[in-house]
């Protein structure tokens, strides 16, 4: 943090000096332009503008590198986000998950993750995975319980190396199952084999790209760079 503050202070001095220099240059350009013609004056002005000192110096870039938030990583995440959150061209019109259904599955995911003691960062990762999946395939409403558990299990596997009893995940499908059955949907029987098969299908639809930039990740990176 001290290095960033020092770099920003030095940069501020350079900006003040550059502004003073540009004011002198602008006066000179105006005088020269009026005496030698508008075209020559425009060329000199363009040359003067190109000499401005960039706002992001090497010192600031080095400080970002030390914090693990370099510009290269920012560009990589922007490209990755564009790839994973771009709607599929084969997705039929009107096939997107409705707001009410999305709200319900998010609530169910939140409950499961709280019971599992998972973090807020993992919650945002799960939300990003859900949105990426829903942009690639038409979502069948009756499969929301399986989607909910599959996404939470994928995120949990990314953050733990602990072997878990898979059968303990089955009760977490009940909340959505009862709600959808009440609405008249025919819900398939939720077994461990069914959940495992659905999880594999979800991973394939995602192209095995499960580390997706989340809202929290962007906020953390922006905060680190601004600090």
GROMACS .gro file of C-alpha atoms in nm:
model
  227
    1UNK     CA    1   0.000   0.000   0.000
    2UNK     CA    2   0.289   0.235   0.079
    3UNK     CA    3   0.445   0.171  -0.261
    4UNK     CA    4   0.116   0.247  -0.436
    5UNK     CA    5   0.071   0.571  -0.239
    6UNK     CA    6   0.429   0.676  -0.323
    7UNK     CA    7   0.378   0.594  -0.689
    8UNK     CA    8   0.050   0.787  -0.701
    9UNK     CA    9   0.212   1.089  -0.530
   10UNK     CA   10   0.495   1.091  -0.783
   11UNK     CA   11   0.243   1.053  -1.061
   12UNK     CA   12   0.044   1.351  -0.933
   13UNK     CA   13   0.356   1.568  -0.948
   14UNK     CA   14   0.419   1.453  -1.304
   15UNK     CA   15   0.060   1.531  -1.402
   16UNK     CA   16   0.087   1.885  -1.259
   17UNK     CA   17   0.414   1.941  -1.446
   18UNK     CA   18   0.267   1.802  -1.767
   19UNK     CA   19  -0.038   2.029  -1.741
   20UNK     CA   20   0.187   2.334  -1.705
   21UNK     CA   21   0.393   2.216  -2.000
   22UNK     CA   22   0.084   2.162  -2.214
   23UNK     CA   23  -0.045   2.513  -2.137
   24UNK     CA   24   0.283   2.660  -2.263
   25UNK     CA   25   0.274   2.434  -2.566
   26UNK     CA   26  -0.085   2.532  -2.643
   27UNK     CA   27   0.008   2.901  -2.637
   28UNK     CA   28   0.298   2.837  -2.871
   29UNK     CA   29   0.081   2.630  -3.103
   30UNK     CA   30  -0.183   2.901  -3.117
   31UNK     CA   31   0.069   3.169  -3.208
   32UNK     CA   32   0.242   2.953  -3.464
   33UNK     CA   33  -0.084   2.833  -3.613
   34UNK     CA   34  -0.208   3.186  -3.670
   35UNK     CA   35   0.111   3.286  -3.853
   36UNK     CA   36   0.192   2.973  -4.054
   37UNK     CA   37  -0.153   2.846  -4.148
   38UNK     CA   38  -0.417   2.623  -3.993
   39UNK     CA   39  -0.276   2.294  -4.126
   40UNK     CA   40   0.069   2.350  -3.974
   41UNK     CA   41  -0.091   2.460  -3.647
   42UNK     CA   42  -0.304   2.143  -3.632
   43UNK     CA   43   0.001   1.925  -3.694
   44UNK     CA   44   0.195   2.094  -3.414
   45UNK     CA   45  -0.101   2.058  -3.176
   46UNK     CA   46  -0.130   1.685  -3.251
   47UNK     CA   47   0.241   1.643  -3.186
   48UNK     CA   48   0.209   1.826  -2.856
   49UNK     CA   49  -0.084   1.610  -2.743
   50UNK     CA   50   0.108   1.291  -2.820
   51UNK     CA   51   0.383   1.400  -2.581
   52UNK     CA   52   0.153   1.383  -2.277
   53UNK     CA   53   0.280   1.159  -1.997
   54UNK     CA   54   0.059   0.846  -1.952
   55UNK     CA   55  -0.144   0.831  -1.632
   56UNK     CA   56  -0.045   0.472  -1.554
   57UNK     CA   57   0.328   0.459  -1.491
   58UNK     CA   58   0.560   0.160  -1.460
   59UNK     CA   59   0.563   0.213  -1.083
   60UNK     CA   60   0.186   0.170  -1.063
   61UNK     CA   61   0.200  -0.136  -1.288
   62UNK     CA   62   0.469  -0.289  -1.065
   63UNK     CA   63   0.255  -0.224  -0.755
   64UNK     CA   64  -0.042  -0.395  -0.921
   65UNK     CA   65   0.180  -0.692  -1.007
   66UNK     CA   66   0.283  -0.728  -0.643
   67UNK     CA   67  -0.084  -0.727  -0.538
   68UNK     CA   68  -0.170  -0.993  -0.795
   69UNK     CA   69  -0.399  -0.766  -0.998
   70UNK     CA   70  -0.194  -0.680  -1.309
   71UNK     CA   71  -0.354  -0.540  -1.622
   72UNK     CA   72  -0.285  -0.868  -1.803
   73UNK     CA   73  -0.502  -1.055  -1.553
   74UNK     CA   74  -0.776  -0.797  -1.595
   75UNK     CA   75  -0.771  -0.847  -1.972
   76UNK     CA   76  -0.773  -1.225  -1.931
   77UNK     CA   77  -1.077  -1.217  -1.702
   78UNK     CA   78  -1.263  -0.985  -1.939
   79UNK     CA   79  -1.204  -1.227  -2.226
   80UNK     CA   80  -1.302  -1.526  -2.012
   81UNK     CA   81  -1.620  -1.359  -1.892
   82UNK     CA   82  -1.718  -1.270  -2.247
   83UNK     CA   83  -1.670  -1.631  -2.356
   84UNK     CA   84  -1.864  -1.796  -2.073
   85UNK     CA   85  -2.145  -1.542  -2.040
   86UNK     CA   86  -2.229  -1.505  -2.408
   87UNK     CA   87  -2.565  -1.666  -2.495
   88UNK     CA   88  -2.542  -1.972  -2.716
   89UNK     CA   89  -2.650  -1.916  -3.076
   90UNK     CA   90  -2.844  -2.243  -3.059
   91UNK     CA   91  -3.048  -2.135  -2.755
   92UNK     CA   92  -3.412  -2.101  -2.867
   93UNK     CA   93  -3.585  -1.768  -2.818
   94UNK     CA   94  -3.769  -1.752  -2.487
   95UNK     CA   95  -3.577  -2.048  -2.343
   96UNK     CA   96  -3.400  -1.841  -2.077
   97UNK     CA   97  -3.475  -1.915  -1.713
   98UNK     CA   98  -3.753  -1.693  -1.580
   99UNK     CA   99  -3.692  -1.447  -1.296
  100UNK     CA  100  -3.919  -1.634  -1.053
  101UNK     CA  101  -3.749  -1.967  -1.124
  102UNK     CA  102  -3.403  -1.810  -1.099
  103UNK     CA  103  -3.493  -1.651  -0.767
  104UNK     CA  104  -3.615  -1.986  -0.635
  105UNK     CA  105  -3.303  -2.179  -0.733
  106UNK     CA  106  -3.080  -1.905  -0.590
  107UNK     CA  107  -3.264  -1.926  -0.259
  108UNK     CA  108  -3.230  -2.305  -0.259
  109UNK     CA  109  -2.859  -2.282  -0.341
  110UNK     CA  110  -2.812  -2.029  -0.062
  111UNK     CA  111  -2.975  -2.260   0.189
  112UNK     CA  112  -2.764  -2.559   0.085
  113UNK     CA  113  -2.442  -2.358   0.095
  114UNK     CA  114  -2.521  -2.220   0.441
  115UNK     CA  115  -2.587  -2.571   0.571
  116UNK     CA  116  -2.255  -2.679   0.422
  117UNK     CA  117  -2.075  -2.387   0.584
  118UNK     CA  118  -1.957  -2.247   0.251
  119UNK     CA  119  -1.827  -1.892   0.210
  120UNK     CA  120  -1.975  -1.583   0.047
  121UNK     CA  121  -1.709  -1.603  -0.225
  122UNK     CA  122  -1.828  -1.954  -0.310
  123UNK     CA  123  -2.185  -1.825  -0.325
  124UNK     CA  124  -2.094  -1.569  -0.590
  125UNK     CA  125  -1.907  -1.837  -0.785
  126UNK     CA  126  -2.217  -2.057  -0.779
  127UNK     CA  127  -2.431  -1.769  -0.910
  128UNK     CA  128  -2.187  -1.713  -1.198
  129UNK     CA  129  -2.193  -2.085  -1.283
  130UNK     CA  130  -2.573  -2.089  -1.285
  131UNK     CA  131  -2.592  -1.790  -1.519
  132UNK     CA  132  -2.331  -1.939  -1.752
  133UNK     CA  133  -2.518  -2.270  -1.768
  134UNK     CA  134  -2.855  -2.104  -1.831
  135UNK     CA  135  -2.706  -1.910  -2.125
  136UNK     CA  136  -2.598  -2.230  -2.297
  137UNK     CA  137  -2.891  -2.472  -2.275
  138UNK     CA  138  -3.269  -2.453  -2.234
  139UNK     CA  139  -3.335  -2.515  -1.865
  140UNK     CA  140  -3.603  -2.770  -1.782
  141UNK     CA  141  -3.791  -2.648  -1.478
  142UNK     CA  142  -3.842  -2.998  -1.339
  143UNK     CA  143  -3.463  -3.039  -1.320
  144UNK     CA  144  -3.401  -2.734  -1.101
  145UNK     CA  145  -3.342  -2.945  -0.786
  146UNK     CA  146  -3.068  -3.140  -0.966
  147UNK     CA  147  -2.918  -2.820  -1.111
  148UNK     CA  148  -2.911  -2.661  -0.767
  149UNK     CA  149  -2.726  -2.947  -0.599
  150UNK     CA  150  -2.494  -3.008  -0.895
  151UNK     CA  151  -2.370  -2.649  -0.902
  152UNK     CA  152  -2.313  -2.639  -0.527
  153UNK     CA  153  -2.123  -2.969  -0.540
  154UNK     CA  154  -1.902  -2.843  -0.823
  155UNK     CA  155  -1.812  -2.525  -0.634
  156UNK     CA  156  -1.746  -2.722  -0.316
  157UNK     CA  157  -1.510  -2.956  -0.502
  158UNK     CA  158  -1.313  -2.656  -0.623
  159UNK     CA  159  -1.244  -2.547  -0.266
  160UNK     CA  160  -1.201  -2.871  -0.074
  161UNK     CA  161  -1.014  -3.197  -0.108
  162UNK     CA  162  -1.229  -3.376   0.149
  163UNK     CA  163  -1.411  -3.690   0.041
  164UNK     CA  164  -1.781  -3.666   0.126
  165UNK     CA  165  -2.064  -3.913   0.144
  166UNK     CA  166  -2.257  -3.839  -0.175
  167UNK     CA  167  -2.584  -3.969  -0.035
  168UNK     CA  168  -2.601  -3.680   0.209
  169UNK     CA  169  -2.678  -3.443  -0.079
  170UNK     CA  170  -3.015  -3.599  -0.159
  171UNK     CA  171  -3.211  -3.420   0.119
  172UNK     CA  172  -3.102  -3.085  -0.026
  173UNK     CA  173  -3.319  -3.145  -0.332
  174UNK     CA  174  -3.640  -3.169  -0.131
  175UNK     CA  175  -3.722  -2.799  -0.093
  176UNK     CA  176  -3.732  -2.730  -0.466
  177UNK     CA  177  -3.889  -3.068  -0.538
  178UNK     CA  178  -4.187  -3.000  -0.309
  179UNK     CA  179  -4.233  -2.647  -0.444
  180UNK     CA  180  -4.227  -2.758  -0.809
  181UNK     CA  181  -4.456  -3.053  -0.740
  182UNK     CA  182  -4.703  -2.812  -0.578
  183UNK     CA  183  -4.694  -2.608  -0.901
  184UNK     CA  184  -4.782  -2.918  -1.101
  185UNK     CA  185  -4.445  -3.021  -1.243
  186UNK     CA  186  -4.359  -3.390  -1.274
  187UNK     CA  187  -4.027  -3.415  -1.092
  188UNK     CA  188  -3.801  -3.715  -1.167
  189UNK     CA  189  -3.688  -3.925  -0.874
  190UNK     CA  190  -3.377  -3.772  -0.721
  191UNK     CA  191  -3.122  -4.047  -0.664
  192UNK     CA  192  -2.747  -4.022  -0.621
  193UNK     CA  193  -2.697  -4.183  -0.960
  194UNK     CA  194  -2.932  -3.929  -1.118
  195UNK     CA  195  -2.751  -3.638  -0.952
  196UNK     CA  196  -2.409  -3.771  -1.054
  197UNK     CA  197  -2.521  -3.813  -1.415
  198UNK     CA  198  -2.674  -3.465  -1.420
  199UNK     CA  199  -2.359  -3.312  -1.270
  200UNK     CA  200  -2.149  -3.468  -1.546
  201UNK     CA  201  -2.388  -3.336  -1.812
  202UNK     CA  202  -2.373  -2.988  -1.660
  203UNK     CA  203  -1.992  -2.991  -1.667
  204UNK     CA  204  -1.992  -3.091  -2.033
  205UNK     CA  205  -2.234  -2.811  -2.122
  206UNK     CA  206  -2.002  -2.566  -1.945
  207UNK     CA  207  -1.708  -2.702  -2.141
  208UNK     CA  208  -1.548  -2.789  -1.805
  209UNK     CA  209  -1.494  -2.417  -1.753
  210UNK     CA  210  -1.601  -2.382  -1.391
  211UNK     CA  211  -1.380  -2.099  -1.267
  212UNK     CA  212  -1.581  -1.802  -1.387
  213UNK     CA  213  -1.523  -1.437  -1.288
  214UNK     CA  214  -1.785  -1.343  -1.029
  215UNK     CA  215  -1.921  -1.006  -0.920
  216UNK     CA  216  -1.729  -1.032  -0.594
  217UNK     CA  217  -1.409  -1.113  -0.781
  218UNK     CA  218  -1.442  -0.802  -0.998
  219UNK     CA  219  -1.510  -0.584  -0.692
  220UNK     CA  220  -1.205  -0.719  -0.510
  221UNK     CA  221  -0.983  -0.661  -0.812
  222UNK     CA  222  -1.113  -0.308  -0.869
  223UNK     CA  223  -1.071  -0.222  -0.500
  224UNK     CA  224  -0.713  -0.350  -0.497
  225UNK     CA  225  -0.624  -0.151  -0.807
  226UNK     CA  226  -0.786   0.172  -0.685
  227UNK     CA  227  -0.618   0.142  -0.345
   0.00000   0.00000   0.00000
